[in-house]
Amino acid sequence: MFQDDVTFRLLKFIQENLRPDDMTDDITGTSRLFELGVLDSLRTARLLNFIRDELGATVPPLMIEYRNFQDVVGIAAMVQSLITEAEDGGVRHDS
């Protein structure tokens, strides 16, 4: 799966399932999700379930931290690295 596809699918899920009802702004790849009220603890759990069930990546507990969930672009990069790692048999390619 390509990162653009991951980003698109994440944005679509967030727009359709996690966006607060009173939010008028569009959510973009660089929207600050916590600051906008898009993510909180419950919505983050729903997002993690989507990532696991629909994108095929399990986010390890140590990666569930604010810096990895600030915006969709960052989430997509993390998910893509997890997918790549799984495809490579568990070999991490961190920089």
GROMACS .gro file of C-alpha atoms in nm:
model
   95
    1MET     CA    1   0.000   0.000   0.000
    2PHE     CA    2   0.136   0.342  -0.093
    3GLN     CA    3   0.152   0.628   0.156
    4ASP     CA    4  -0.083   0.843  -0.057
    5ASP     CA    5  -0.342   0.565  -0.034
    6VAL     CA    6  -0.292   0.540   0.342
    7THR     CA    7  -0.328   0.918   0.375
    8PHE     CA    8  -0.645   0.921   0.164
    9ARG     CA    9  -0.805   0.637   0.359
   10LEU     CA   10  -0.714   0.795   0.694
   11LEU     CA   11  -0.854   1.134   0.589
   12LYS     CA   12  -1.176   0.973   0.465
   13PHE     CA   13  -1.222   0.776   0.788
   14ILE     CA   14  -1.149   1.078   1.007
   15GLN     CA   15  -1.382   1.305   0.807
   16GLU     CA   16  -1.667   1.052   0.814
   17ASN     CA   17  -1.628   0.909   1.164
   18LEU     CA   18  -1.425   1.129   1.397
   19ARG     CA   19  -1.497   1.485   1.289
   20PRO     CA   20  -1.682   1.676   1.562
   21ASP     CA   21  -2.038   1.771   1.461
   22ASP     CA   22  -1.978   2.139   1.532
   23MET     CA   23  -1.656   2.159   1.328
   24THR     CA   24  -1.685   2.383   1.023
   25ASP     CA   25  -1.329   2.369   0.889
   26ASP     CA   26  -1.213   2.099   0.650
   27ILE     CA   27  -0.965   1.848   0.784
   28THR     CA   28  -0.649   1.835   0.575
   29GLY     CA   29  -0.336   1.626   0.593
   30THR     CA   30  -0.170   1.887   0.813
   31SER     CA   31  -0.464   1.983   1.035
   32ARG     CA   32  -0.366   1.967   1.403
   33LEU     CA   33  -0.604   1.692   1.514
   34PHE     CA   34  -0.584   1.733   1.892
   35GLU     CA   35  -0.597   2.112   1.883
   36LEU     CA   36  -0.907   2.102   1.660
   37GLY     CA   37  -1.080   1.854   1.891
   38VAL     CA   38  -1.080   1.582   1.625
   39LEU     CA   39  -0.882   1.339   1.840
   40ASP     CA   40  -0.928   1.263   2.207
   41SER     CA   41  -0.870   0.935   2.391
   42LEU     CA   42  -1.190   0.766   2.268
   43ARG     CA   43  -1.153   0.882   1.907
   44THR     CA   44  -0.787   0.779   1.909
   45ALA     CA   45  -0.896   0.428   2.014
   46ARG     CA   46  -1.143   0.421   1.724
   47LEU     CA   47  -0.867   0.537   1.489
   48LEU     CA   48  -0.632   0.265   1.616
   49ASN     CA   49  -0.902   0.004   1.548
   50PHE     CA   50  -0.942   0.138   1.192
   51ILE     CA   51  -0.567   0.129   1.136
   52ARG     CA   52  -0.553  -0.232   1.254
   53ASP     CA   53  -0.871  -0.362   1.088
   54GLU     CA   54  -0.872  -0.169   0.760
   55LEU     CA   55  -0.507  -0.083   0.696
   56GLY     CA   56  -0.355  -0.397   0.844
   57ALA     CA   57  -0.110  -0.229   1.081
   58THR     CA   58  -0.100  -0.276   1.456
   59VAL     CA   59   0.040   0.028   1.634
   60PRO     CA   60   0.260  -0.089   1.923
   61PRO     CA   61   0.183   0.069   2.262
   62LEU     CA   62   0.516   0.255   2.267
   63MET     CA   63   0.420   0.435   1.943
   64ILE     CA   64   0.087   0.558   2.082
   65GLU     CA   65   0.204   0.904   2.175
   66TYR     CA   66   0.108   1.258   2.087
   67ARG     CA   67   0.390   1.319   1.837
   68ASN     CA   68   0.274   1.029   1.617
   69PHE     CA   69  -0.087   1.149   1.602
   70GLN     CA   70  -0.058   1.526   1.552
   71ASP     CA   71  -0.182   1.523   1.192
   72VAL     CA   72  -0.290   1.282   0.919
   73VAL     CA   73   0.041   1.310   0.731
   74GLY     CA   74   0.230   1.199   1.042
   75ILE     CA   75  -0.014   0.917   1.115
   76ALA     CA   76   0.012   0.797   0.755
   77ALA     CA   77   0.392   0.796   0.771
   78MET     CA   78   0.384   0.593   1.091
   79VAL     CA   79   0.131   0.347   0.947
   80GLN     CA   80   0.327   0.312   0.624
   81SER     CA   81   0.645   0.236   0.820
   82LEU     CA   82   0.458  -0.033   1.016
   83ILE     CA   83   0.321  -0.186   0.695
   84THR     CA   84   0.666  -0.183   0.534
   85GLU     CA   85   0.818  -0.337   0.846
   86ALA     CA   86   0.559  -0.615   0.845
   87GLU     CA   87   0.618  -0.681   0.474
   88ASP     CA   88   0.993  -0.700   0.538
   89GLY     CA   89   0.945  -0.959   0.810
   90GLY     CA   90   0.972  -0.726   1.108
   91VAL     CA   91   1.289  -0.540   1.011
   92ARG     CA   92   1.261  -0.174   1.118
   93HIS     CA   93   1.380   0.101   0.886
   94ASP     CA   94   1.390   0.393   1.130
   95SER     CA   95   1.611   0.686   1.045
   0.00000   0.00000   0.00000
